[in-house]
Amino acid sequence: MFLPTGCLLLSVLLFHPALAKVCNDRTKHGQDNSWFARDGENLPIMVLMPMNESALMSSISQGIEPAVQLAIQHIRESRKYSFSLITKIYDTECDNAKGLRAFFDAICYGPKHLMIFGGVCPSVTSIIAESLEGWNLVQLSFAATTPVLADKKKYPNFFRTVPSDNAVNPAVVKFLNYYNWSRVGTLTQDVQRFSEVRNDLTSELEKADIQIADTESFSNDPCVNVKKLKDNDVRIIIGQFDENLASKVFCCAYNLNMFGSKYQWIIPGWYQGKWWEQANTTNCTTKKLLTAMEGYISVDFEPLSARQIKGISGRTPKEYESEYSKELHQKGVEASKFHGFAYDGIWVIAKTLTRVMELLRVKQRQNTYHNFTVDDREVGKMVLDVMNETNFFGVTGQVMFRNGERMGTIKFNQFQEGAEVKVGEYNAIADVLDLINNSIRFQGVEPPKDRTFVRLQRRHINVPLYSILSTITILGMLMAGAFLFFNIKNRNHRLIKMSSPYMNNLIILGGMLSYASIFLFGLDGGFVSDKEFETLCTVRTWILIVGYTTAFGAMFAKTWRVHAIFKNVKMKKKIIKDQKLLIIVGGMLLIDLCILICWQIVDPLKRTVEEYSLEADPQGRDIAIRPFLEHCENTHMTIWLGIVYAYKGLLMLFGCFLAWETRNVSIPALNDSKYIGMSVYNVGIMCIIGAAVSFLTRDQPNVQFCIVALVIIFCSTITLCLVFVPKFITMRTNPDAATQNRRLKFTQNQKKEDSKTSTSVTSVNQANTSRLDGLQTDNHRLRMRITELDKELEEVTMQLQDTPEKTPYIKQNHYPDANNILSIRNFTDGKDGEKSILKNHLEQKPQAQWGSMDPSRINRGPLEDINSPEHIQRRLSLQLPILHHAYLPSIGGVDASCTSPNGSPGSSPRHRHMPPSYRVMVSGL
């Protein structure tokens, strides 16, 4: 098996130093180790460069030779050096095998070289540099920028006057820090050269505490990777790729809109001029590429120093450049960007050899009595030591090495309007970044941000809206206060007293609490702290729930009392005091407190923040707005709201039931069923609509607050107005009308006669309520008894007409009942009116018995007895009450079911002509 030529030569050079020694011994050409002792000696320097025009990077070498010859000329003209440098160029052709062969020929067949100058192609240079330690030679390169050669363990004898590709990384970090960019992304071509730079950059960024948001590498198509950078919100992008792929990268950036004021690209600065025209292999036009490229920053070493001071050659960089340009013109070759490093490199060799010669001469003088000799190993070590001490100002700036690496100057260019403009430089020795004032032009009014800075913006309630609704709420509270004043001022008035003023006060208090909750619903984190907001969540919930229960609980308690009095006919005399109603309302509030306390202990309300998607800044700034909204929530919010809604719903249904049951109670001052029904209907509808719309607009605080506030205002206002406005109107128009029965209109005489009774009925205090209850019960019972007796009387009358022979039986058995009917009289005034009715009904003695006849008439015949005046009078006394009760209402007389207990049939003008013996009272409350 045969090895390639390059590998074979490398193995010979590395592992057979004895052979190398033989090559040197055979090619000394009479030269000894006393070269340092003589002045005017010609010292040979091996120069390795690709000179063949067909070779890669040969254009660099062609522009280097004039700079080398100019440096040797300037060294000779300076007359500071006792030797002359002789350069022998060996063509490596940028090929590993040919480069090794050239190096081997120079070692074996050329003069004894003290140093090696050159090394352009990275691969050839790295192979030769690895073998230098065995040859005791030191190589100084002017164009090899590959970071691989910075490994001193592998290449201990390698130096370079050109900064490494890694040298730009500290400059980039310094530039990032200058603009406070702490978050970047990298886009790297999948090539060893760029990968090594990226790895070193990663290390430098970590040391500087700069976040690497994303690291992307690509081989051919970078669009996918550019898209990932955009998805990861990378705004500062550091690229490592050649000019052939740079056009593709910027074409993708244009298509993805990754250019302009929000992005900053940092790319290598060693591209050829007009590279976007020569390397454009994309479907983007040059105009699109230029649009995407506008403002990018390129970073590269400075070929010539910008400081116009005279250096080691006695010339300023600008004077040297002028002479170099003349040489190029004479030889007709193009300039090389490395010519300044080659020029300074020759001066480095000259200074190094001068210093080594001085050291050797000192040693020689110290060994006068012995034959002083020096071997190649010792000379090589001395050269290494002296090279590391190099420090002078050349045309490329301050020349200094640190571990073999040039501490040079890095320049920053910016692409502006189709051309690169220098905007600053970084001095690696002083670690100083110097930017030219006002030279960098960013696309926006300020440098791009290293990320999309997200500004949290609270969605708060607008102050004007809050002010308007608060004003309306204050007006509502003033209205409630006016109702409270009206209720307290007229609490002893018959109308207000009948409507339970204490319950009215509770209704007003509940409405005012509901109003007060609006102020708390309008406060958010913009007005209070986070801790206070959590407290606010609990307080406003408690106030609204307690206010609702207080208002409607008092209203429903009033209605329950009316229902208990007028609808429960089995109910005996029972006093329903306001204290009992207060206990009922207190029980409702106790249920509320139990729910709220359990809620607060088990699962209290907390401040939660809901964040929404990013939005563009309305002012056009390079920031994104992330709206957030504060909520009052807990873990089981749905369960607790369900419990509260269920309880309030049952309370509303109970109120509706009471309102329906008492709808026919005819005393307006007592019965608010109509207004309660209207209030419950409006409140229920508004609460359902408000809850639904509030849930749907929970991400729009202004709309939600407006709906919630209007629902509370509407419900509280409509409830208070329905309860108090009718009373106010009645008080102003007809203060006494509220106590009148709607179906019975008293005459002036009735009002005078029954003033005491009317006062007792209309007064809804404890005693009057009880007496009204008793009268209603007794009246109902007596009316039922009258109806039964009427039926029996009618049967008796028919029997008297049809079967005269049964008269003795009828007289014997039914006269007592007839007497009972005739004994029922009017209700009397005073506290014992109802007792007198029962007393007359139970204790009245039978008056003249219908069955008691004169003995002289016992022997008369049946027909004669029936048609006698006595019998006719008796029949009329039985039939007239029946006719009076059954037919008088149909002809416009007094309705038995509507007759007031305070009036009597005898007082009606329609019946005053009747004899007193034939009158009967049929009435009821």
PDB file of C-alpha atoms in Angstrom, residues 278-364:
ATOM      1  CA  GLN A 278     -19.628  38.821  -8.460  1.00  0.00           C
ATOM      2  CA  ALA A 279     -21.082  36.200  -6.108  1.00  0.00           C
ATOM      3  CA  ASN A 280     -24.794  36.744  -6.617  1.00  0.00           C
ATOM      4  CA  THR A 281     -26.190  33.332  -7.472  1.00  0.00           C
ATOM      5  CA  THR A 282     -29.619  33.959  -6.007  1.00  0.00           C
ATOM      6  CA  ASN A 283     -32.960  34.918  -7.463  1.00  0.00           C
ATOM      7  CA  CYS A 284     -32.761  38.286  -5.692  1.00  0.00           C
ATOM      8  CA  THR A 285     -31.855  41.304  -7.707  1.00  0.00           C
ATOM      9  CA  THR A 286     -28.892  43.481  -6.815  1.00  0.00           C
ATOM     10  CA  LYS A 287     -31.282  46.137  -5.572  1.00  0.00           C
ATOM     11  CA  LYS A 288     -32.869  43.725  -3.131  1.00  0.00           C
ATOM     12  CA  LEU A 289     -29.477  42.574  -1.925  1.00  0.00           C
ATOM     13  CA  LEU A 290     -28.329  46.132  -1.393  1.00  0.00           C
ATOM     14  CA  THR A 291     -31.513  46.858   0.538  1.00  0.00           C
ATOM     15  CA  ALA A 292     -30.926  43.898   2.848  1.00  0.00           C
ATOM     16  CA  MET A 293     -27.206  44.642   3.189  1.00  0.00           C
ATOM     17  CA  GLU A 294     -27.650  48.280   4.098  1.00  0.00           C
ATOM     18  CA  GLY A 295     -26.154  48.962   7.485  1.00  0.00           C
ATOM     19  CA  TYR A 296     -24.272  45.697   8.044  1.00  0.00           C
ATOM     20  CA  ILE A 297     -21.011  45.845  10.042  1.00  0.00           C
ATOM     21  CA  SER A 298     -17.931  44.095   8.710  1.00  0.00           C
ATOM     22  CA  VAL A 299     -15.000  43.233  10.963  1.00  0.00           C
ATOM     23  CA  ASP A 300     -11.473  42.594   9.744  1.00  0.00           C
ATOM     24  CA  PHE A 301      -7.876  43.433  10.604  1.00  0.00           C
ATOM     25  CA  GLU A 302      -6.543  46.836   9.650  1.00  0.00           C
ATOM     26  CA  PRO A 303      -4.128  46.465   6.670  1.00  0.00           C
ATOM     27  CA  LEU A 304      -2.436  49.777   7.413  1.00  0.00           C
ATOM     28  CA  SER A 305      -2.468  51.832  10.542  1.00  0.00           C
ATOM     29  CA  ALA A 306      -4.613  54.943  10.585  1.00  0.00           C
ATOM     30  CA  ARG A 307      -2.144  56.656  12.903  1.00  0.00           C
ATOM     31  CA  GLN A 308       0.085  58.788  10.727  1.00  0.00           C
ATOM     32  CA  ILE A 309       3.228  58.625  12.780  1.00  0.00           C
ATOM     33  CA  LYS A 310       6.649  57.492  11.673  1.00  0.00           C
ATOM     34  CA  GLY A 311       7.454  53.945  12.522  1.00  0.00           C
ATOM     35  CA  ILE A 312      10.555  51.802  12.624  1.00  0.00           C
ATOM     36  CA  SER A 313      11.292  52.498   8.981  1.00  0.00           C
ATOM     37  CA  GLY A 314      11.135  56.261   9.480  1.00  0.00           C
ATOM     38  CA  ARG A 315       8.063  56.504   7.337  1.00  0.00           C
ATOM     39  CA  THR A 316       4.392  56.969   8.113  1.00  0.00           C
ATOM     40  CA  PRO A 317       1.933  54.312   6.886  1.00  0.00           C
ATOM     41  CA  LYS A 318       0.709  56.730   4.264  1.00  0.00           C
ATOM     42  CA  GLU A 319       4.263  57.396   2.960  1.00  0.00           C
ATOM     43  CA  TYR A 320       4.933  53.689   2.810  1.00  0.00           C
ATOM     44  CA  GLU A 321       1.699  53.112   0.925  1.00  0.00           C
ATOM     45  CA  SER A 322       2.704  55.706  -1.603  1.00  0.00           C
ATOM     46  CA  GLU A 323       6.038  53.983  -2.259  1.00  0.00           C
ATOM     47  CA  TYR A 324       4.364  50.602  -2.411  1.00  0.00           C
ATOM     48  CA  SER A 325       1.917  51.865  -4.984  1.00  0.00           C
ATOM     49  CA  LYS A 326       4.808  53.037  -7.175  1.00  0.00           C
ATOM     50  CA  GLU A 327       6.412  49.606  -7.000  1.00  0.00           C
ATOM     51  CA  LEU A 328       3.159  47.977  -7.983  1.00  0.00           C
ATOM     52  CA  HIS A 329       2.787  50.327 -10.902  1.00  0.00           C
ATOM     53  CA  GLN A 330       6.287  49.586 -12.109  1.00  0.00           C
ATOM     54  CA  LYS A 331       5.795  45.837 -11.900  1.00  0.00           C
ATOM     55  CA  GLY A 332       2.234  45.899 -13.122  1.00  0.00           C
ATOM     56  CA  VAL A 333       0.744  43.742 -10.408  1.00  0.00           C
ATOM     57  CA  GLU A 334      -2.270  44.162  -8.157  1.00  0.00           C
ATOM     58  CA  ALA A 335      -2.003  45.135  -4.538  1.00  0.00           C
ATOM     59  CA  SER A 336      -2.425  42.592  -1.792  1.00  0.00           C
ATOM     60  CA  LYS A 337      -4.241  43.353   1.450  1.00  0.00           C
ATOM     61  CA  PHE A 338      -1.386  41.590   3.304  1.00  0.00           C
ATOM     62  CA  HIS A 339       1.424  43.747   1.908  1.00  0.00           C
ATOM     63  CA  GLY A 340       1.725  45.831   5.092  1.00  0.00           C
ATOM     64  CA  PHE A 341       2.051  42.689   7.234  1.00  0.00           C
ATOM     65  CA  ALA A 342       4.728  41.341   4.913  1.00  0.00           C
ATOM     66  CA  TYR A 343       6.583  44.653   5.101  1.00  0.00           C
ATOM     67  CA  ASP A 344       6.463  44.654   8.903  1.00  0.00           C
ATOM     68  CA  GLY A 345       7.381  40.960   8.891  1.00  0.00           C
ATOM     69  CA  ILE A 346      10.712  41.648   7.212  1.00  0.00           C
ATOM     70  CA  TRP A 347      11.412  44.280   9.851  1.00  0.00           C
ATOM     71  CA  VAL A 348      10.536  41.736  12.553  1.00  0.00           C
ATOM     72  CA  ILE A 349      13.081  39.299  11.078  1.00  0.00           C
ATOM     73  CA  ALA A 350      15.685  41.991  10.856  1.00  0.00           C
ATOM     74  CA  LYS A 351      15.192  43.110  14.451  1.00  0.00           C
ATOM     75  CA  THR A 352      15.090  39.519  15.684  1.00  0.00           C
ATOM     76  CA  LEU A 353      18.313  38.508  13.952  1.00  0.00           C
ATOM     77  CA  THR A 354      19.985  41.690  15.156  1.00  0.00           C
ATOM     78  CA  ARG A 355      19.030  40.916  18.693  1.00  0.00           C
ATOM     79  CA  VAL A 356      20.138  37.281  18.375  1.00  0.00           C
ATOM     80  CA  MET A 357      23.498  38.364  16.951  1.00  0.00           C
ATOM     81  CA  GLU A 358      23.945  40.717  19.882  1.00  0.00           C
ATOM     82  CA  LEU A 359      23.227  37.950  22.345  1.00  0.00           C
ATOM     83  CA  LEU A 360      25.580  35.542  20.617  1.00  0.00           C
ATOM     84  CA  ARG A 361      28.349  38.141  20.516  1.00  0.00           C
ATOM     85  CA  VAL A 362      27.923  38.742  24.233  1.00  0.00           C
ATOM     86  CA  LYS A 363      28.251  35.048  24.868  1.00  0.00           C
ATOM     87  CA  GLN A 364      31.244  34.870  22.627  1.00  0.00           C
TER      88      GLN A 364
END
